[in-house]
Each structure stands twice: as structure tokens, then as C-alpha cells.
Coordinates of C-alpha atoms in Angstrom, one line a residue:
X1 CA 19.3 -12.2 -8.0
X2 CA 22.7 -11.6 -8.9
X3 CA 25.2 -10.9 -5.9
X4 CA 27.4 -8.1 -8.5
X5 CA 25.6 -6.4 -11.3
X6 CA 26.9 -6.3 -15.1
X7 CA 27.1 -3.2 -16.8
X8 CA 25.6 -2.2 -20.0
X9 CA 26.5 -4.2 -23.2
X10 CA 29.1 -2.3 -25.8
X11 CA 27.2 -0.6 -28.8
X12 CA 28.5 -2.9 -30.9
X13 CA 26.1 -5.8 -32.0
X14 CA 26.2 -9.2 -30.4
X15 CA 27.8 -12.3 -32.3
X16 CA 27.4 -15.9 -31.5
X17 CA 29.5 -18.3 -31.5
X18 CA 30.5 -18.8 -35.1
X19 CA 31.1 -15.2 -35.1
X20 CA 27.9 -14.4 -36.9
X21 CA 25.6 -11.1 -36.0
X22 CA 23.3 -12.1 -33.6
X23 CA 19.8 -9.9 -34.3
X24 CA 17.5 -9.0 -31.6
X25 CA 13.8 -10.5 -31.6
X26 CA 11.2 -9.1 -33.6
X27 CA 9.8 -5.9 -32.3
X28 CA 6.6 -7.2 -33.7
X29 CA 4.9 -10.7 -33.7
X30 CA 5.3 -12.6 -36.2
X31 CA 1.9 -14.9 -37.6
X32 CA 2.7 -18.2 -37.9
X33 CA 1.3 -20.4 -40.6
X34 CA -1.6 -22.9 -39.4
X35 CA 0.9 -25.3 -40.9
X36 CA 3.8 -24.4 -38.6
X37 CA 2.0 -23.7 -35.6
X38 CA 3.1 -27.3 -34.4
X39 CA 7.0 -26.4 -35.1
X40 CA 6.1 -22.6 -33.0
X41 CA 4.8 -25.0 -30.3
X42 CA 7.5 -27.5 -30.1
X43 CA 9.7 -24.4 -30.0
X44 CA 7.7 -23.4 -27.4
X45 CA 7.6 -26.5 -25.1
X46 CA 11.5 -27.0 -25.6
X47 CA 12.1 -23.2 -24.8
X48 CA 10.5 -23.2 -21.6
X49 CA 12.6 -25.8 -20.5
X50 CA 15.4 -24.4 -22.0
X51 CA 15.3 -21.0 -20.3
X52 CA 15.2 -22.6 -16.8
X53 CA 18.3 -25.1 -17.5
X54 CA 19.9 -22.1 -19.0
X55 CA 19.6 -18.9 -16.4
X56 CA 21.7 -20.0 -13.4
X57 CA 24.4 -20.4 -16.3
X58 CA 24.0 -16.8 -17.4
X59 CA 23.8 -15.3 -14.3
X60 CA 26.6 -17.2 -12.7
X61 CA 28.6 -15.1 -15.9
X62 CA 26.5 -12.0 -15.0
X63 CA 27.9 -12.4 -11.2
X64 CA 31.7 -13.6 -12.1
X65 CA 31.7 -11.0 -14.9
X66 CA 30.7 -7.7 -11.9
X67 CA 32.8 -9.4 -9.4
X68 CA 36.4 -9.4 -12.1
X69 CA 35.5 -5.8 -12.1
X70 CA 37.4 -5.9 -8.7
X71 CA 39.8 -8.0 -8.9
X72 CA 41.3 -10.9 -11.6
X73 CA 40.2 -14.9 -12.4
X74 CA 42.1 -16.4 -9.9
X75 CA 42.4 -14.1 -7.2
X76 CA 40.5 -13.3 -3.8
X77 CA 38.5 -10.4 -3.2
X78 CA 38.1 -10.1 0.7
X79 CA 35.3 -7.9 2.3
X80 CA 37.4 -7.1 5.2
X81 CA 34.4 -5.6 7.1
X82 CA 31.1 -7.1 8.6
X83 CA 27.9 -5.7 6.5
X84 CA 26.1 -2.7 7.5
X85 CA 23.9 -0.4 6.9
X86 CA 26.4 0.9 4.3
X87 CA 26.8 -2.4 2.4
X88 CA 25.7 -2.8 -0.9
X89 CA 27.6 -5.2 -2.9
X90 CA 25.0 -7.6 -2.7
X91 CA 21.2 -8.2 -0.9
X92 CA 21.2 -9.6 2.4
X93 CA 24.6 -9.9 3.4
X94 CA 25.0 -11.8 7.0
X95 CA 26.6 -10.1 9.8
X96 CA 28.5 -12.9 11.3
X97 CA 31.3 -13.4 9.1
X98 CA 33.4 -12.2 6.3
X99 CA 33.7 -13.2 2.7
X100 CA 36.6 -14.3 0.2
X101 CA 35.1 -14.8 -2.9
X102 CA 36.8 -16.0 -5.9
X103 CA 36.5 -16.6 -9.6
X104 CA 38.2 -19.7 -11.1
X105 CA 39.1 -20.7 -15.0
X106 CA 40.9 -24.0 -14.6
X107 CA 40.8 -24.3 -18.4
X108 CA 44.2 -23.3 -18.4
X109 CA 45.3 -25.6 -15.5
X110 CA 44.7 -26.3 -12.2
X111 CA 44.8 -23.7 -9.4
X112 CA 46.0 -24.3 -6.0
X113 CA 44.2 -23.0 -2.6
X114 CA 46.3 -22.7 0.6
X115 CA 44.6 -22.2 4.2
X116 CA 46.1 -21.6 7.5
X117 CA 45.2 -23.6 10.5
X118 CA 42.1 -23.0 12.0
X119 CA 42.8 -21.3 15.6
X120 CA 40.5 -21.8 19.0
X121 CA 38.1 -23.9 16.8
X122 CA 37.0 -20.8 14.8
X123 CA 34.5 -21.5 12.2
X124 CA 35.1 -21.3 8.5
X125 CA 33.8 -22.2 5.5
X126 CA 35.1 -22.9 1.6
X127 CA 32.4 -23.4 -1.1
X128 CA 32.9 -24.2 -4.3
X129 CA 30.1 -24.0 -6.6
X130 CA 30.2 -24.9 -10.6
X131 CA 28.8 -22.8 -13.6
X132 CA 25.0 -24.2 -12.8
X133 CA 25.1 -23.1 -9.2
X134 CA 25.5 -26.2 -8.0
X135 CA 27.6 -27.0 -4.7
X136 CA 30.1 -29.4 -5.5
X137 CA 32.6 -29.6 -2.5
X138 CA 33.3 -27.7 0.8
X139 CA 36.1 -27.1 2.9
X140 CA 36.2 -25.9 6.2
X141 CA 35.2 -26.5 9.9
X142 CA 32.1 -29.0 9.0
X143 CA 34.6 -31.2 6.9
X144 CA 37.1 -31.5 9.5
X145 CA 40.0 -29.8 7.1
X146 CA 41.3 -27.2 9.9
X147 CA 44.7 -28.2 10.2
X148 CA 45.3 -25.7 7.0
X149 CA 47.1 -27.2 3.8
X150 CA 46.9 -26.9 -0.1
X151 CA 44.5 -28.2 -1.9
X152 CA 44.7 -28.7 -5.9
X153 CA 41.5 -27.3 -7.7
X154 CA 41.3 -29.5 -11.1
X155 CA 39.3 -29.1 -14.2
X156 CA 37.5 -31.8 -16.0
X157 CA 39.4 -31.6 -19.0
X158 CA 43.0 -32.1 -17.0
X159 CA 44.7 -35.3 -17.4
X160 CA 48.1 -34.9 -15.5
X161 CA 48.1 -36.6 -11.5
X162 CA 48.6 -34.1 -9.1
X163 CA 52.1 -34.9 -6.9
X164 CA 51.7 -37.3 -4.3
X165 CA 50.0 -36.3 -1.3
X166 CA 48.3 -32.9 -2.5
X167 CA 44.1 -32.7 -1.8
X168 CA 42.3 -32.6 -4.8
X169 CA 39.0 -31.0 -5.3
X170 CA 37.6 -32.3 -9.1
X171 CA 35.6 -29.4 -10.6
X172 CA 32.6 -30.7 -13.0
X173 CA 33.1 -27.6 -15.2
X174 CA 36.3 -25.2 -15.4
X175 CA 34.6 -22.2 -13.9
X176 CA 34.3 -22.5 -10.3
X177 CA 32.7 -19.6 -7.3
X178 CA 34.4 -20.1 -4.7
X179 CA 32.9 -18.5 -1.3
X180 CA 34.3 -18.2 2.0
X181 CA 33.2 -17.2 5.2
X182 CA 35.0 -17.0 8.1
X183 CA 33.1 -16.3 11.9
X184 CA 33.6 -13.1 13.5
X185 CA 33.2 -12.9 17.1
X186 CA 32.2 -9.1 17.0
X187 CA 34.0 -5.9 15.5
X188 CA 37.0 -6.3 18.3
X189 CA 37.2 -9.4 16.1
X190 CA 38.3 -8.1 12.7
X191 CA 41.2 -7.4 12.5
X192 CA 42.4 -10.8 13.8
X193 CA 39.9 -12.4 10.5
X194 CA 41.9 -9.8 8.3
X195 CA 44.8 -11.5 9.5
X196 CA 43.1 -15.1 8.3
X197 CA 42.3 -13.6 5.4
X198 CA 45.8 -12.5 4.4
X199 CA 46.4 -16.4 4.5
X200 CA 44.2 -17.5 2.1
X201 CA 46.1 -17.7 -1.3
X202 CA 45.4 -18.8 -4.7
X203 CA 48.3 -19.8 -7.5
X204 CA 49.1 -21.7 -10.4
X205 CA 49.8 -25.3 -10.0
X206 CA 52.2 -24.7 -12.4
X207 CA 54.2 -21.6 -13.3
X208 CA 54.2 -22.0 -16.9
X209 CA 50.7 -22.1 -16.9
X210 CA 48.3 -19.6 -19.4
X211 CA 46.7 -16.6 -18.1
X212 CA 43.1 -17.0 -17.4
X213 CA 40.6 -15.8 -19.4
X214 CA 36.9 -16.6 -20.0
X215 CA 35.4 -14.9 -23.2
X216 CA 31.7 -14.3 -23.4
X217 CA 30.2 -10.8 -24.2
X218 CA 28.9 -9.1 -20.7
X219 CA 25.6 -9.7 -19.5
X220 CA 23.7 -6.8 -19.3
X221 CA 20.2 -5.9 -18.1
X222 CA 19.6 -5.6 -22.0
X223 CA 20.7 -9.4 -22.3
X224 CA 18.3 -10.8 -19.3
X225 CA 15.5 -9.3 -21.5
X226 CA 16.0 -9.9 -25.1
X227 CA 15.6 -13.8 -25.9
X228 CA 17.9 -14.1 -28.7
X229 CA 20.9 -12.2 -26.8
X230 CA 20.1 -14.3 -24.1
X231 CA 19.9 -17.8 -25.6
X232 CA 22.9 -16.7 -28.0
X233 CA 25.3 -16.2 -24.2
X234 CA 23.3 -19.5 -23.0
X235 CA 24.6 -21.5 -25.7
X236 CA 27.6 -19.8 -25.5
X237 CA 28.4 -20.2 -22.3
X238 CA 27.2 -24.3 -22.4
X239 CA 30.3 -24.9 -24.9
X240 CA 32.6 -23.5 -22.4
X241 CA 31.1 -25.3 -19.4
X242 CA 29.4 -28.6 -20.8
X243 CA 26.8 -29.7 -17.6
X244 CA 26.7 -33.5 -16.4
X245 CA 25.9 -36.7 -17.9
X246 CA 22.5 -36.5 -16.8
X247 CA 21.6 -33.3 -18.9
X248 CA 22.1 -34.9 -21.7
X249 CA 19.0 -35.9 -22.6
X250 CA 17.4 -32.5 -22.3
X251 CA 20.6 -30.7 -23.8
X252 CA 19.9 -32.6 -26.7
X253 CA 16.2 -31.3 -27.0
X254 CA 17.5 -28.3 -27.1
X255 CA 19.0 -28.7 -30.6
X256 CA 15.6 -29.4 -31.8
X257 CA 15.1 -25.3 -31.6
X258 CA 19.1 -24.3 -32.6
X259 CA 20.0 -24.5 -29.4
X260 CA 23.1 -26.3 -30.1
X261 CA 26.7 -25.6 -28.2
X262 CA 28.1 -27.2 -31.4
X263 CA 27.4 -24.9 -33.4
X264 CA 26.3 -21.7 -31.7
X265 CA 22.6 -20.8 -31.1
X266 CA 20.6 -20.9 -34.4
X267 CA 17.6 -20.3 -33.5
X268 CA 17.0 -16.7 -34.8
X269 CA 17.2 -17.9 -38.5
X270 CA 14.1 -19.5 -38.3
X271 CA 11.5 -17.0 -37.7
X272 CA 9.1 -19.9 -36.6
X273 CA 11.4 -21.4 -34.1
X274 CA 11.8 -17.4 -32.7
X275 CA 8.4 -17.3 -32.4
X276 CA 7.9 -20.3 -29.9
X277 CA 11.3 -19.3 -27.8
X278 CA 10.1 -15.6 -27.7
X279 CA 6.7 -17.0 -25.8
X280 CA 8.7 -19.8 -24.1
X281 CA 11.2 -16.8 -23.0
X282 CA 8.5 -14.8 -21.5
X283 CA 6.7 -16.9 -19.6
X284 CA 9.1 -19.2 -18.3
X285 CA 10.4 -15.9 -16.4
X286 CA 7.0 -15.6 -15.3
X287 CA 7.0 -19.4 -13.9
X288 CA 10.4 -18.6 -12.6
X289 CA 9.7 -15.7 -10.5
X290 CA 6.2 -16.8 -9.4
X291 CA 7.4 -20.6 -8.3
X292 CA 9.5 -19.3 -5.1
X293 CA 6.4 -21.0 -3.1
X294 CA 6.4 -23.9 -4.2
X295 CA 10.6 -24.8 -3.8
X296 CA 10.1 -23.8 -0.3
X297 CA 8.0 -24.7 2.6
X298 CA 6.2 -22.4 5.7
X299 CA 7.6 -22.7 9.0
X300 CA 5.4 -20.8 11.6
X301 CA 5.4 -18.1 8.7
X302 CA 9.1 -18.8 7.6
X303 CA 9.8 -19.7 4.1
X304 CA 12.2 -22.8 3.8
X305 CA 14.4 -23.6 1.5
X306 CA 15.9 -27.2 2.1
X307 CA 16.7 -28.5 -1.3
X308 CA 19.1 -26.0 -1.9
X309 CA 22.8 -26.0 -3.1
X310 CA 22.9 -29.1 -5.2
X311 CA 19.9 -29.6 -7.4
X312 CA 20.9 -32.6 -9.8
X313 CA 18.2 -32.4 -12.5
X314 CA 15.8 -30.1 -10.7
X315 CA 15.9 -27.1 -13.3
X316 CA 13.1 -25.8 -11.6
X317 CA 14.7 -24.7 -8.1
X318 CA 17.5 -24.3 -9.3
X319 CA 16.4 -21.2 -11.7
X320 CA 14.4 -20.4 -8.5
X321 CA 17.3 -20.3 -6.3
X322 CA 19.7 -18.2 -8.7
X323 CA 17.2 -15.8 -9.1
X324 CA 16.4 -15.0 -5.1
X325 CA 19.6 -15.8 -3.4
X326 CA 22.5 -17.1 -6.0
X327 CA 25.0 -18.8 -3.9
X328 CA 22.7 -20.8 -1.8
X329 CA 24.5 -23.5 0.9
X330 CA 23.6 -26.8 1.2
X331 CA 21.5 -27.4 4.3
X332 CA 24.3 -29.4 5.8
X333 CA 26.3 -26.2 6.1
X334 CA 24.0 -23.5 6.9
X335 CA 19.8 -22.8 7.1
X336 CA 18.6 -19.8 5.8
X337 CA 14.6 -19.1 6.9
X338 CA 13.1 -15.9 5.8
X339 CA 9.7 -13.7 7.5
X340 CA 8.0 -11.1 6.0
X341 CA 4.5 -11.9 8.3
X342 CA 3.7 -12.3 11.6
X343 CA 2.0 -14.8 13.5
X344 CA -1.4 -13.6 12.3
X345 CA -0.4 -13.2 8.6
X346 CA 0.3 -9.3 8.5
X347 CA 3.8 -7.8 7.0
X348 CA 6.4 -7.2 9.7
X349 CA 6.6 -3.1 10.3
X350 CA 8.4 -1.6 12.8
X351 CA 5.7 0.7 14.0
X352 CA 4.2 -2.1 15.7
X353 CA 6.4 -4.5 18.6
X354 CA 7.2 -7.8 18.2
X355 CA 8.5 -10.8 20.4
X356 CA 10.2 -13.5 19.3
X357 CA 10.4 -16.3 22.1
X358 CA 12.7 -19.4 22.0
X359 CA 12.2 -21.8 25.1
X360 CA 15.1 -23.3 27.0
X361 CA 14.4 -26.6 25.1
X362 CA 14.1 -25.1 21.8
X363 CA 16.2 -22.9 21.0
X364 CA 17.8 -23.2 16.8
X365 CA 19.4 -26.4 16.6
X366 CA 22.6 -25.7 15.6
X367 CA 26.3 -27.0 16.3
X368 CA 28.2 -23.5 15.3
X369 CA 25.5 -20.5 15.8
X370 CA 22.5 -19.0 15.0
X371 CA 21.8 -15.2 14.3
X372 CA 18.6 -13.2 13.2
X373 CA 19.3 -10.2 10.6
X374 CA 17.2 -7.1 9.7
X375 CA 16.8 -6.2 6.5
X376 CA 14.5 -3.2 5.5
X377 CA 12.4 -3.9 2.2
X378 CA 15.3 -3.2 0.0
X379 CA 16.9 -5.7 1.3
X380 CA 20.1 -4.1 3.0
X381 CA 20.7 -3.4 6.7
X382 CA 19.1 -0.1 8.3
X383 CA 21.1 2.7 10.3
X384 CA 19.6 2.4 13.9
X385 CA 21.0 4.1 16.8
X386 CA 22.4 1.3 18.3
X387 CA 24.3 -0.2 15.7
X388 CA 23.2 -3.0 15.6
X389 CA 22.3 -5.3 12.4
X390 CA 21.5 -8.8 13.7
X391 CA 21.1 -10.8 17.2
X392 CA 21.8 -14.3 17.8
X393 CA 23.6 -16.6 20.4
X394 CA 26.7 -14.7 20.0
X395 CA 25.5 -11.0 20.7
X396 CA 27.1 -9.6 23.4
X397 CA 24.9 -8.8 26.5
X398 CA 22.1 -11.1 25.7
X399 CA 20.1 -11.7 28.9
X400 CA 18.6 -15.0 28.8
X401 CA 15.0 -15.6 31.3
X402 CA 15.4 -16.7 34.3
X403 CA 13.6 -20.1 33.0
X404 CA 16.4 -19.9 30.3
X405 CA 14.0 -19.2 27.2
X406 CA 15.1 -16.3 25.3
X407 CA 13.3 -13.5 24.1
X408 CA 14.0 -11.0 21.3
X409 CA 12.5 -7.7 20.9
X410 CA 11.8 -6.0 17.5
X411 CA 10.6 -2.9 16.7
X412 CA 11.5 0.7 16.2
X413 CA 12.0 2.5 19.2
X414 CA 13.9 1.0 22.3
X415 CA 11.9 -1.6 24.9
X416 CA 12.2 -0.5 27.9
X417 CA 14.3 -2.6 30.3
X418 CA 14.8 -5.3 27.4
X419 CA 17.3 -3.0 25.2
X420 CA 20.2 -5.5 25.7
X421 CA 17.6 -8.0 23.6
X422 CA 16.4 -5.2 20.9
X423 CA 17.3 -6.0 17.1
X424 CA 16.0 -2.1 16.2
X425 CA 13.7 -1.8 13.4
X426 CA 12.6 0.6 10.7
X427 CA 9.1 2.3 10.9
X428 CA 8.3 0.7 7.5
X429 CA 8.2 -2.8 6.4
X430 CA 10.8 -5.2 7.5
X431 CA 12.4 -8.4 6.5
X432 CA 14.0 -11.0 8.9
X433 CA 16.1 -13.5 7.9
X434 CA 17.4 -16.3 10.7
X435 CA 20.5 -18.1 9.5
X436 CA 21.2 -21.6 11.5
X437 CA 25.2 -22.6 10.8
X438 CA 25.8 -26.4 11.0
X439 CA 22.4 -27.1 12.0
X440 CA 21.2 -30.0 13.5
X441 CA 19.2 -33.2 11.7
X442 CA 16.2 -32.1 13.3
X443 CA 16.2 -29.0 11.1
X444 CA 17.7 -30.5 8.2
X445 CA 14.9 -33.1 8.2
X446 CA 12.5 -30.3 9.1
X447 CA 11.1 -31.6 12.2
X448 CA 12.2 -27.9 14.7
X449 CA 9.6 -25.7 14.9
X450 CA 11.0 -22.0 14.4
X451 CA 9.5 -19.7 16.8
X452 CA 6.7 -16.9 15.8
X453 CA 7.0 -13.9 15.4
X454 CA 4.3 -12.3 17.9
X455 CA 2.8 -8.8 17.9
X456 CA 2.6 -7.1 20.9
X457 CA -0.6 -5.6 22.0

């Protein structure tokens, strides 16, 4: 699910690439010959495939194309306050730190990121993600780079040598997310990120250099549901951003069914051909938004998503992945386990009281922090009368057991004589999402065993 939203496509009609009228699908089937069904089929086969490589590409455009809606390519837009029940640029924000998110075109040239030194070891993180969702490169307090500096953000396509001395980061493809999150130790904290924030600039390499621009129509709801607009932007969008090596062989399959970067997508001039990408279209959506179980893995009734952020020539996940949390960190960085259920299997709802018990031994592996947010089933924070969005090692007042375990308390109203422990709940359904930050090889490997979320009788 997109993080920003696009707006409606202009009246006007779509074009591809050779500038030609791009028609919408047939509003009625169309009956393939006996002879042809083998062509429909192939089209078919090839389709599915080709939807899956294709929709983290068009809704990385879908994202960058809401997010230059506040600001320009090139530029940082800063969320200058933590997430709450107010929020709603995106589903499940964290409450820990705040973002810098930024848009790249290095067709034009390279683009040069400058970062202040890290003070009192605070935790930050820069990553950089290509136009397949893929995690390329991070900067920040896991890669030791907190001494500040520039650092040159190249382009495939550039040539020149950076001057002596400057840190390169080699993009694969010339649109690049970048997202940055910087800890905040509470809302005293703030201001003093704001300040960090200030210091995080983006400029030209060189000051000649072009204006940015990346031209592909918007990406509207309109688009995600019509297969020819949608494999019209797809093969659009693979001419501006060619993928690696290793798609090659599939990219060239694609041709088979006028899916060709070349020469712009084709494939709406054979009414065959439409006919297998219009059933390919449908249900590989289907496969897409049904297959969430099986790129992750249950934890105690967590779901699990470990091969996330880099997905060489997994199609599969990675569709998965840009569909229910674009932007996904490698596991290196950060752990993000989500609960709907309890220990017994029934939805989380806040009429009913729930512990959650970590033992001295065993509490989330991490070497930066750990927090648990509350989301209510539309996925944003919920106003509670404490203010309070998420709990983790870092909440203030947390009272540990005299044993040292740890107990959390969810549910609606207040527990009595545990509130410094409560993460308040709505009366409804619930969702809980624990985020680990820099976590440990026994959680990266999947060997911890997260803790259960137990009804209270």
C-alpha cells in the first residue's frame, strides 16, 4: 500500500510511449478463436508474471508522484512531529522517530547529501531504495557513518569521477526514495531532531546541472485497475528505470505480449494478446493480495517478514511487500512483527485485557530499541486519554518486575496499579505492530521467540 496517494488521472486519454492513444480494455470479453487460444494463454502465463515484476514499479511512481505534491525532486520533506492519532500521511507510522523523505532524478546528474554529526550516539537512519523497492544502500548509525559528511548520489548512466575523497553511493536506476529516520527520545525531544533535520541537505553536484524532471502520466486509482493503463505506465516507466542484469531474461518474455520498453507497450493492438493480459491482470492481483502468508512466517501469532528490503529476483515478495508496507527495511536495520490474534487465535479487541510478558532473559533482542505501537483497524493511531501511541524500552516510567521481566498491559480502560505499563486500546479491534531497531542475529536468523499476547480472564 502506497505511503502517499495519487490523484485522479486528467480527462484527457492516456498515450504510451510512442505517443499513441492508449485505449482502455474491452468492456466486454472478447471469444478467442480455438486457434488462438494457445497465443491468449501464453499471454496469459507471461502476464502474470509480468504484473508482479511490474507493480512495485508503478507504485513506487504512484508514491513519489503524491509525495512531489509537497515538495520538489530533489528536496526533503521532514515530518517535524512524532505520529499520532492525527497522522495520516501514511498507515502505520512508528512513533519513535521522524522522517526525511526524499525523491531523487539523478538522470540529470548526481545529487549530493550532507549530514551533520551524530550527537550522544543518537540513532539515525538513511535508506535508499531504487524504482523496484529494492534497498540498495544505508547510511546511518548501523553503518558507522556518524561523523556527518557528503556523500555523492550517482546514477547508472553517469560517467564523470566524483572529486577525490567524496562518498559515493551508485544508484542501479536514476530514481532513488530516500528515507530517513532519526530517534526521538520523547516529545521534550523534538525540537532538538528539528534542529537535525535543518541539517540534512540535498544539492546539485554541479550547478549547471538540469532541473529534474520525471515524465510519466499520474497514477491514479483508475490506472491500478484498468490493465492496459497499467501495463502502458509499466512499460513506461521500465524505459526510464531499466532493472538489473538478472531481469533480463524475464524482461525479454515480456516482449513476447508487447510488453516492450523499446517500443512502448503494444499489447492492446492485438485483441488476443489483451485477452490473456486482462485474465493475467486479474488474477495475479488476486495471487498478490492473497500470498502475504506465505512471504512471511508466524511467531507466537506474529507475522514475520524476514526477506524483506532487497529481493533479487523474487517478484513474488516483492509485489507482496509494496503492496502491504512499501518501504520495507532490511532486517539488518529494523524488524517489523505484526498481531492481529491472541494466544488462543481470536482478533485483538480492546474490550477484553491483555498481558504481554517479556522475561529478564528475553526481552527483544535488539542493539538500538524496541517499541510496541497500536493501531486501530484502519490502521492509524487512536486518541486515548493518556496520549499515548506506543511502549517500548524507551517509555518513560516503565516499571520493570522485581524479577526484571516486564509486563505490558493492553486494553481499553486503565489497569489498576499497572497504568505506568498501559499501551490504551480502542473498544474495537486492534492491531499491534512491535518494531525491533538493529536487532540482534538471533532474530534475524529467527531463532527469539516473541512473547504472546495473553487474555486476561
Amino acid at each position: 500500500m502506497a505511503i502517499f496517494t495519487g490523484e485522479v488521472l486528467a480527462d484527457s486519454p492516456a498515450q504510451n510511449s510512442n505517443n499513441q492513444e492508449v485505449t482502455t480494455a474491452q468492456t466486454t470479453p472478447y471469444v478467442v478463436d480455438a486457434k488462438d487460444q494457445y497465443k491468449s494463454n501464453l499471454a496469459y502465463s507471461i502476464g502474470i508474471e509480468a504484473y508482479l515484476y511490474g507493480f512495485p514499479l508503478v507504485d513506487m511512481v504512484k508514491t513519489m508522484q503524491g509525495s512531489l505534491k509537497k515538495v520538489p525532486l530533489n528536496s526533503f520533506d521532514h515530518v517535524r512531529n512524532l505520529a499520532d492519532e492525527n497522522f495520516r500521511d501514511w498507515v502505520k507510522p512508528n512513533n519513535d522517530t521522524l522522517y526525511s523523505l526524499a525523491w531523487l532524478d539523478l538522470s540529470k546528474g548526481p545529487v549530493e547529501l550532507s549530514i551533520p554529526k551524530a550527537e550522544d550516539g543518537r540513532y539515525f537512519t538513511f535508506q535508499f531504495i531504487d524504482a523496484y523497492t529494492n534497498s540498495f544502500h544505508y547510511i546511518g548509525t548501523r553503518t558507522n557513518d556518524t561523523n556527518g559528511g557528503k556523500y555523492v548520489i550517482v546514477g547508472p548512466g553517469w560517467k564523470e569521477k566524483p572529486a577525490a575523497g567524496k562518498k559515493v553511493v551508485n544508484a542501479p536506476t536514476n530514481m532513488v526514495w530516500i528515507l530517513g529516520r532519526t530517534l526521538v527520545n520523547g516529545k521534550n525531544d523534538v525540537a532538538n531532531v528539528n534542529a537535525i533535520q535543518d541539517q540534512y541537505k540535498l544539492t546539485p553536484y554541479k550547478k549547471n546541472q538540469e532541473k529534474p524532471n520525471i515524465d510519466l502520466p499520474e497514477v491514479s486509482e483508475d490506472v491500478l485497475n484498468d490493465p492496459v493503463k497499467f501495463f502502458d505506465i509499466m512499460t513506461r516507466a521500465m524505459k526510464l528505470f531499466p532493472g538489473t542484469k538478472e531481469d533480463a531474461g524475464v524482461v525479454s518474455q515480456f516482449k513476447l505480449v508487447g510488453i516492450d520498453p523499446e517500443t512502448g507497450f503494444q499489447g492492446m493492438k492485438d485483441p488476443v494478446i489483451m485477452d490473456g493480459l486482462t485474465r493475467a491482470f486479474k488474477d495475479a492481483k488476486e495471487i498478490m493480495l492473497k500470498s502475504k502468508p506465505d512471504v512471511s512466517v508466524l511467531n507466537n501469532n506474529w507475522s514475520v517478514f524476514n526477506h524483506v528490503g532487497s529481493y533479487g529476483t523474487d517478484y513474488l515478495s516483492r509485489a507482496v511487500i509494496a503492496y502491504y508496507g512499501i518501504g520495507a527495511i532490511n532486517p539488518e536495520e529494523g524488524i517489523y512483527t505484526g498481531a492481529t490474534i491472541n494466544s488462543t487465535g481470536k482478533p485483538l479487541r480492546g474490550d477484553n485485557q491483555y498481558i504481554i510478558h517479556f522475561d529478564k532473559d528475553n526481552m527483544p533482542p535488539v542493539n538500538a530499541f524496541w517499541s510496541i505501537c497500536l493501531y486501530g483497524p484502519d490502521q492509524f493511531f487512536v486518541a486515548n486519554p493518556i496520549n499515548r501511541f506506543s511502549i517500548g524500552d524507551r517509555t518513560e516510567g516503565l516499571r520493570y518486575n522485581p524479577d526484571g521481566s516486564l509486563d505490558l498491559y493492553v486494553q481499553n480502560s486503565a489497569p489498576i496499579g499497572h497504568e505506568s505499563n498501559w499501551l490504551p486500546a480502542p473498544k474495537s479491534n486492534f492491531i499491534l505492530v512491535l518494531r525491533m531497531y538493529l536487532p540482534k542475529q538471533i532474530m534475524i536468523d529467527g531463532k527469539y521467540q516473541l512473547p504472546l499476547v495473553q487474555k486476561v480472564n
